[in-house]
PDB file of C-alpha atoms in Angstrom:
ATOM      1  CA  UNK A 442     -74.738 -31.580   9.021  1.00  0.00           C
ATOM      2  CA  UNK A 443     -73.688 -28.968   6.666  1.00  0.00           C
ATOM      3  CA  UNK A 444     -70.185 -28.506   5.911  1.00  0.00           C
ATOM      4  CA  UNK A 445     -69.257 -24.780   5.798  1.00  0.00           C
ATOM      5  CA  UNK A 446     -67.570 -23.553   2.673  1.00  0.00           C
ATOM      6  CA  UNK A 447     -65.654 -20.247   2.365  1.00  0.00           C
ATOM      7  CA  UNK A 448     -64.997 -17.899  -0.893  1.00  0.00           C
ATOM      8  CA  UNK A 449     -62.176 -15.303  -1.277  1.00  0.00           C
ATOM      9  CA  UNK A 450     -63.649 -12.358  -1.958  1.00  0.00           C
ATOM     10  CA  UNK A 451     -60.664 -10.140  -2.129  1.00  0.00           C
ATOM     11  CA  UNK A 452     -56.805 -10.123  -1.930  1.00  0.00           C
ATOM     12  CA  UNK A 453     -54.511  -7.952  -0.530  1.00  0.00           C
ATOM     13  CA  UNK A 454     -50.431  -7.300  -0.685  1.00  0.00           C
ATOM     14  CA  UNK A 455     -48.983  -7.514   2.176  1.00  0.00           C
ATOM     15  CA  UNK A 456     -45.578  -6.262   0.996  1.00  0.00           C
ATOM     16  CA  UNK A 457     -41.806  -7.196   0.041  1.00  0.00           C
ATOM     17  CA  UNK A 458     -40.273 -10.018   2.116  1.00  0.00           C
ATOM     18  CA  UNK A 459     -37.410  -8.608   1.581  1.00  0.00           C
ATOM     19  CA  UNK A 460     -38.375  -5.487   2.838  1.00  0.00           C
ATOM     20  CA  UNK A 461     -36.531  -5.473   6.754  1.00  0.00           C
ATOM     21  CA  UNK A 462     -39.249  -3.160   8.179  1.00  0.00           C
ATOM     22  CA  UNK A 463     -41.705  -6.511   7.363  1.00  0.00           C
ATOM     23  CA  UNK A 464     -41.588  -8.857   9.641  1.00  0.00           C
ATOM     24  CA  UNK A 465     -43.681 -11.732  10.759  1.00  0.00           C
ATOM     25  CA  UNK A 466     -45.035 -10.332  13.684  1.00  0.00           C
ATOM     26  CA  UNK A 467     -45.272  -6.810  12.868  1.00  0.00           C
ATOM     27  CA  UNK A 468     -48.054  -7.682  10.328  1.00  0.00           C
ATOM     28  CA  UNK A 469     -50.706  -5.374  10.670  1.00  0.00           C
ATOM     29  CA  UNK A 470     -51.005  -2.452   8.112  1.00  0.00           C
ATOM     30  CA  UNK A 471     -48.942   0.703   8.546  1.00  0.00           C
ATOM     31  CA  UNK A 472     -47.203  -0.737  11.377  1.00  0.00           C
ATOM     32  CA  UNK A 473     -43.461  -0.737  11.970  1.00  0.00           C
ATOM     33  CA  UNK A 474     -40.674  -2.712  13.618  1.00  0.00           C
ATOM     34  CA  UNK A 475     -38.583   0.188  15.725  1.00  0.00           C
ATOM     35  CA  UNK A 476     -36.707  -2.168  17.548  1.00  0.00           C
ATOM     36  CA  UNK A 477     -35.517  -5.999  18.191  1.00  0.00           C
ATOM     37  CA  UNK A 478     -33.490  -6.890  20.699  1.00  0.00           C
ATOM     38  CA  UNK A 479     -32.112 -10.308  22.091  1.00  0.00           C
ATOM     39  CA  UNK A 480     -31.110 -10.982  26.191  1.00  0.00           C
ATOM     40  CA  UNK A 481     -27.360 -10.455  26.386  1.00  0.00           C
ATOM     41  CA  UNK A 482     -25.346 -13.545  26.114  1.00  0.00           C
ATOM     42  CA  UNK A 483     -21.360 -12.747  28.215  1.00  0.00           C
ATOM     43  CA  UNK A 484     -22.618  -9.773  29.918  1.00  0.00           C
ATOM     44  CA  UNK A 485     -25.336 -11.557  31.529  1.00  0.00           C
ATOM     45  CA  UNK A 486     -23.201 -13.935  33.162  1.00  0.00           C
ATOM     46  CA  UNK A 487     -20.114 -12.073  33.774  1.00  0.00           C
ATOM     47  CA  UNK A 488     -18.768 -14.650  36.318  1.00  0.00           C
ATOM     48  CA  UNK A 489     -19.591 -17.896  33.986  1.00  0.00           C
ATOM     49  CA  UNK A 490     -18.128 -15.532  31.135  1.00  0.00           C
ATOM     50  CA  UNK A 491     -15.023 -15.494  33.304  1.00  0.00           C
ATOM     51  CA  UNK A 492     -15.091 -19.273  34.117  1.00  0.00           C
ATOM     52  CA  UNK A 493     -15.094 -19.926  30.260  1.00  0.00           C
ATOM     53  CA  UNK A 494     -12.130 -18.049  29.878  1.00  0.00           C
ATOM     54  CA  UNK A 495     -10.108 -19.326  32.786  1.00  0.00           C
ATOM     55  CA  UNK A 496     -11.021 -23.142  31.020  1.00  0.00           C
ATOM     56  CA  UNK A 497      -9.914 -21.713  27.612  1.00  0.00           C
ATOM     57  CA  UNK A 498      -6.360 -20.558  29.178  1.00  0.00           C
ATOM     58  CA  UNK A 499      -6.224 -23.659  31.152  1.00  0.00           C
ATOM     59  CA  UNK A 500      -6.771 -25.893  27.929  1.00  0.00           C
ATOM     60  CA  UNK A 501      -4.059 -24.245  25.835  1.00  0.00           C
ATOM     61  CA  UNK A 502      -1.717 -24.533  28.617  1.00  0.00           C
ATOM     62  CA  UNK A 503      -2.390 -28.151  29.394  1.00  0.00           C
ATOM     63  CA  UNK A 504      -2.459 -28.314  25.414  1.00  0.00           C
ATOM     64  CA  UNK A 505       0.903 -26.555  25.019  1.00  0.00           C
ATOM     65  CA  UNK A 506       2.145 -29.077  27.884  1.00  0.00           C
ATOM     66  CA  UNK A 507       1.061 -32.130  26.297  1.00  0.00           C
ATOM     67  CA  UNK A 508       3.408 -31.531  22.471  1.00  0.00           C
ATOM     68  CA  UNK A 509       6.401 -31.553  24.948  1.00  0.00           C
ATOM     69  CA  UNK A 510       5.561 -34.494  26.986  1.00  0.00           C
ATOM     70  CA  UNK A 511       5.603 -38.113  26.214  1.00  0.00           C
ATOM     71  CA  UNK A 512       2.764 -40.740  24.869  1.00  0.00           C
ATOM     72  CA  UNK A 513       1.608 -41.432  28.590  1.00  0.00           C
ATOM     73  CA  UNK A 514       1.058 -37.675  28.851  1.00  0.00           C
ATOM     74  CA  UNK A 515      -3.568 -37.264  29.058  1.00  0.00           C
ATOM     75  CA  UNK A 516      -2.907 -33.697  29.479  1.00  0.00           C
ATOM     76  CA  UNK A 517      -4.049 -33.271  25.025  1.00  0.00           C
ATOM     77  CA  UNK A 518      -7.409 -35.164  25.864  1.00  0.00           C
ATOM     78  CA  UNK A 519      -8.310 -33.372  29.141  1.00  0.00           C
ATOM     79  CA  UNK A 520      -8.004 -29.877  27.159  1.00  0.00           C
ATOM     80  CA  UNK A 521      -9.710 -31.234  24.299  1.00  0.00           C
ATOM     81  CA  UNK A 522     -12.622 -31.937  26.832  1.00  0.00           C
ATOM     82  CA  UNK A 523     -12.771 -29.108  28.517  1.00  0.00           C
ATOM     83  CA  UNK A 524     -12.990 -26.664  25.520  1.00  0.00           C
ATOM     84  CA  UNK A 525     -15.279 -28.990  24.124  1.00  0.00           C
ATOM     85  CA  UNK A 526     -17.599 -28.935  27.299  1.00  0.00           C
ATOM     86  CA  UNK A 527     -16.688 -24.912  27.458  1.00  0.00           C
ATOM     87  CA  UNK A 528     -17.923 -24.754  23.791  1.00  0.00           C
ATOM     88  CA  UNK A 529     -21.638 -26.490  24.813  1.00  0.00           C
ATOM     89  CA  UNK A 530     -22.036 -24.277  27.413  1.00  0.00           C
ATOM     90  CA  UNK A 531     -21.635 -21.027  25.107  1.00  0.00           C
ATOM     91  CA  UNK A 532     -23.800 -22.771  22.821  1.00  0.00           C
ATOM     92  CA  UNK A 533     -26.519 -23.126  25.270  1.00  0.00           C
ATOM     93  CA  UNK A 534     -26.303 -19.765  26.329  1.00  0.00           C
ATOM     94  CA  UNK A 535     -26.676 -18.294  22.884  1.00  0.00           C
ATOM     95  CA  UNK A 536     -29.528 -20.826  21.456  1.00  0.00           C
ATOM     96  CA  UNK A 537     -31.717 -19.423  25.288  1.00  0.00           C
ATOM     97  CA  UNK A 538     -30.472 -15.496  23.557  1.00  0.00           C
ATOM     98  CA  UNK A 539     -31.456 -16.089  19.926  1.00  0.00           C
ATOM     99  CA  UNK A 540     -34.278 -18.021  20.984  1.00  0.00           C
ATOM    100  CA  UNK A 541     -36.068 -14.935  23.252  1.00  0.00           C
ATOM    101  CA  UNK A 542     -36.635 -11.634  21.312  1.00  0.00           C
ATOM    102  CA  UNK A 543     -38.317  -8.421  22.436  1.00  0.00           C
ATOM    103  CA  UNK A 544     -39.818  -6.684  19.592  1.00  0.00           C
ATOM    104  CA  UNK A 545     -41.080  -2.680  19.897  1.00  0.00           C
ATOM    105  CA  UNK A 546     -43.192  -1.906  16.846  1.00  0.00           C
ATOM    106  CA  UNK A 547     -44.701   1.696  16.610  1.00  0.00           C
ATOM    107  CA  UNK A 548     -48.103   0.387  17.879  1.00  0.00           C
ATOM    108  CA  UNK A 549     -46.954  -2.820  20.154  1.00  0.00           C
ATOM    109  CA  UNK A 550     -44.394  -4.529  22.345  1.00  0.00           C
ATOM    110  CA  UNK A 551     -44.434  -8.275  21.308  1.00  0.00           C
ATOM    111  CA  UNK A 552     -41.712 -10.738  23.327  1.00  0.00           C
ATOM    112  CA  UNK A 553     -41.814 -13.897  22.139  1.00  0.00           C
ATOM    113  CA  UNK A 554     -39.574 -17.041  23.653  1.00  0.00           C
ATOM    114  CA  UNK A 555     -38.729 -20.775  23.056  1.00  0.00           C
ATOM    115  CA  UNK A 556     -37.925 -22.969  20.120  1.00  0.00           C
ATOM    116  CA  UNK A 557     -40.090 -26.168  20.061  1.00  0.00           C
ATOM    117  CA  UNK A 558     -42.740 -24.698  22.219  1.00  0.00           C
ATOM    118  CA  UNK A 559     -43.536 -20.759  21.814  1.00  0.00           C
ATOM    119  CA  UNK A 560     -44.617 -18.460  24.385  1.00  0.00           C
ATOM    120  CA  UNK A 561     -45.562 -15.141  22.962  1.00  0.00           C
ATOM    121  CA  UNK A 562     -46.969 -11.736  24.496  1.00  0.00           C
ATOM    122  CA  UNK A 563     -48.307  -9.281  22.964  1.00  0.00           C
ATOM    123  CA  UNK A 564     -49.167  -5.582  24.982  1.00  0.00           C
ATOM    124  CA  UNK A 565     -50.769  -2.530  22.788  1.00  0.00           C
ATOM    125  CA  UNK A 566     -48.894   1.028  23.443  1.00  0.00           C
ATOM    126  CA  UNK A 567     -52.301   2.441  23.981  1.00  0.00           C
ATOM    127  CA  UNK A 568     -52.571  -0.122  26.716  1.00  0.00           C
ATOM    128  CA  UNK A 569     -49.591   0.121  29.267  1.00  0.00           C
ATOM    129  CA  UNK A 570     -50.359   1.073  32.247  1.00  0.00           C
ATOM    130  CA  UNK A 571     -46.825   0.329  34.048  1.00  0.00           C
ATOM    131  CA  UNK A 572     -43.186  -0.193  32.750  1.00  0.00           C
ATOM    132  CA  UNK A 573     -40.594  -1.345  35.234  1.00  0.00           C
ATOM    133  CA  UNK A 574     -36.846  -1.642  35.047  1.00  0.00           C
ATOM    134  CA  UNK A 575     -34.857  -3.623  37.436  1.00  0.00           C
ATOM    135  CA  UNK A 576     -30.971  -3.383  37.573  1.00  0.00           C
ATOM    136  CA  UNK A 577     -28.670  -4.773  40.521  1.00  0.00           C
ATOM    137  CA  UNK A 578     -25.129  -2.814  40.791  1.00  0.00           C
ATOM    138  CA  UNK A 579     -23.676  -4.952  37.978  1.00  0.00           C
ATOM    139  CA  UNK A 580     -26.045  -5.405  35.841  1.00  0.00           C
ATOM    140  CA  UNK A 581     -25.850  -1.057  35.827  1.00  0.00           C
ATOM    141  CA  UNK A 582     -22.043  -1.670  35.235  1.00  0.00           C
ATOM    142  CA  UNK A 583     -22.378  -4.001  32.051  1.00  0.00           C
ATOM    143  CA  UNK A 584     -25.655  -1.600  30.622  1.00  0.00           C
ATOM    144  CA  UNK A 585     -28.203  -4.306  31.100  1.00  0.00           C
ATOM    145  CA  UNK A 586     -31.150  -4.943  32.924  1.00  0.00           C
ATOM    146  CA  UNK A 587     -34.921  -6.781  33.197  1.00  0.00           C
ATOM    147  CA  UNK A 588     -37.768  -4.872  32.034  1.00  0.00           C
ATOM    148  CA  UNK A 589     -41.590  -5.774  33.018  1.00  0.00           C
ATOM    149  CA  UNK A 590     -44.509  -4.391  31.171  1.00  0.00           C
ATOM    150  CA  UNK A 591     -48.288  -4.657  32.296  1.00  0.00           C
ATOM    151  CA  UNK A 592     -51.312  -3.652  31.382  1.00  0.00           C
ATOM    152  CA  UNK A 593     -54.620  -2.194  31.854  1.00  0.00           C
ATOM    153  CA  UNK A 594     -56.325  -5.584  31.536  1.00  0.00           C
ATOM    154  CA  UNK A 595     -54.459  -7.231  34.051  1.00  0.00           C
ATOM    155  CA  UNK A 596     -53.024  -7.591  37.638  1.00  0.00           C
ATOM    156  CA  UNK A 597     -49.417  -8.817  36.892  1.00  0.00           C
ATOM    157  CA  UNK A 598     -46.716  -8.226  34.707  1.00  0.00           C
ATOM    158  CA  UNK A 599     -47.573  -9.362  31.653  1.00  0.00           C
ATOM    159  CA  UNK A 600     -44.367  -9.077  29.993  1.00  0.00           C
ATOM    160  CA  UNK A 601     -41.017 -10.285  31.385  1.00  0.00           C
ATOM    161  CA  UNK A 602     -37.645  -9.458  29.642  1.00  0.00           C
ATOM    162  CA  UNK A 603     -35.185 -10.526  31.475  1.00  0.00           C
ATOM    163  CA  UNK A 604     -31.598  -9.468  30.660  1.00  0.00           C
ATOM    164  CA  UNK A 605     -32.191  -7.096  27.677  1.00  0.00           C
ATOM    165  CA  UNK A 606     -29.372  -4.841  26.514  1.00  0.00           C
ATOM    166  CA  UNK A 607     -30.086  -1.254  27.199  1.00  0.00           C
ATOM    167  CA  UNK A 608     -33.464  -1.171  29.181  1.00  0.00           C
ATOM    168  CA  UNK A 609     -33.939   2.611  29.744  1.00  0.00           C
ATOM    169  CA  UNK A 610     -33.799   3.148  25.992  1.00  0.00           C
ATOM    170  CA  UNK A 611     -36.523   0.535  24.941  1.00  0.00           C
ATOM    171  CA  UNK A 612     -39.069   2.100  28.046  1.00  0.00           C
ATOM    172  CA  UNK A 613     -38.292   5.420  25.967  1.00  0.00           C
ATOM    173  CA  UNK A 614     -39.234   4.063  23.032  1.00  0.00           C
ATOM    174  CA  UNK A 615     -42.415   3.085  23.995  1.00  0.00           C
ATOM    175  CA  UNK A 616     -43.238   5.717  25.866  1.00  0.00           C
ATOM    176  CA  UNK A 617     -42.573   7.602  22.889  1.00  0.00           C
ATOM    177  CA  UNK A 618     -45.278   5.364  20.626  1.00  0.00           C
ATOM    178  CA  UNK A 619     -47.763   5.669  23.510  1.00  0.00           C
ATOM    179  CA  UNK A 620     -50.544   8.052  22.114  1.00  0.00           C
TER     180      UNK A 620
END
């Protein structure tokens, strides 16, 4: 068995890193990021949102309460636990945000999602053969909605983004790139 061996026969720049049009998966020559967007943390969950904030009030009242009262008084640990647990849950909900990202370049829409295991999709402008934007009542209210892109090659939706701020202007910008 022979083992294969490979030469380098030429090298090519690939551009400043610290350039902010350059990014890792806009790589291909000429092309450009146009826009990246994250799912919407608060506005997304406008009732949890609220819930948070009702737990933050309730935890600086049962905070204030507890200076004035004596030693038996729990009231200082119970607020301490509930703006802890309060603090998690935002946590969680921005790690999912930071950790999904649509990217529009001028010749591709890439969405990419997950932290230890990636899921990535990639659809060519040239390609799209349907764009969709859903939007209930409130998510028209808040300015954000899902957006599903599919292509030529394929049956379903191949893209997915749920939750995205602005929807109507990233379909324009594709549309706009489509040639």
């Amino acid at each position: 068995m022979e083992i294969p061996r490979v030469s380098v026969t030429s090298v090519r720049e690939t551009g400043d890193e610290t350039d902010p049009s350059v990014h890792g998966l806009a790589e291909a020559q000429g092309e450009q990021t146009l826009l990246k967007i994250h799912p919407v943390v608060f506005r997304r969950r406008p009732l949890g949102t609220l819930c948070i904030l009702i737990v933050w009030g309730a935890a600086g009242y049962l905070f204030v309460r507890s200076l004035g009262a004596d030693e038996g008084n729990s009231f200082g640990w119970i607020a301490l636990a509930a703006v802890v647990a309060s603090l998690l849950v935002v946590a969680y909900w921005y790690i999912l945000s930071v950790a999904t990202t649509l990217t529009i370049t001028d010749n591709r829409t890439i969405f990419r999602e997950g932290i230890i295991s990636r899921d990535t999709s990639e659809v060519q402008h040239d390609d799209v053969r349907n764009i969709q934007i859903e939007q209930t009542f409130s998510q028209r209210l808040v300015g954000v909605g899902d957006i599903g892109i599919s292509s030529s090659g394929q049956d379903d939706l191949e893209i997915v983004a749920v939750a995205m701020p602005d929807p109507a202007g990233a379909v324009d910008l594709i549309r706009e790139n489509q040639e």
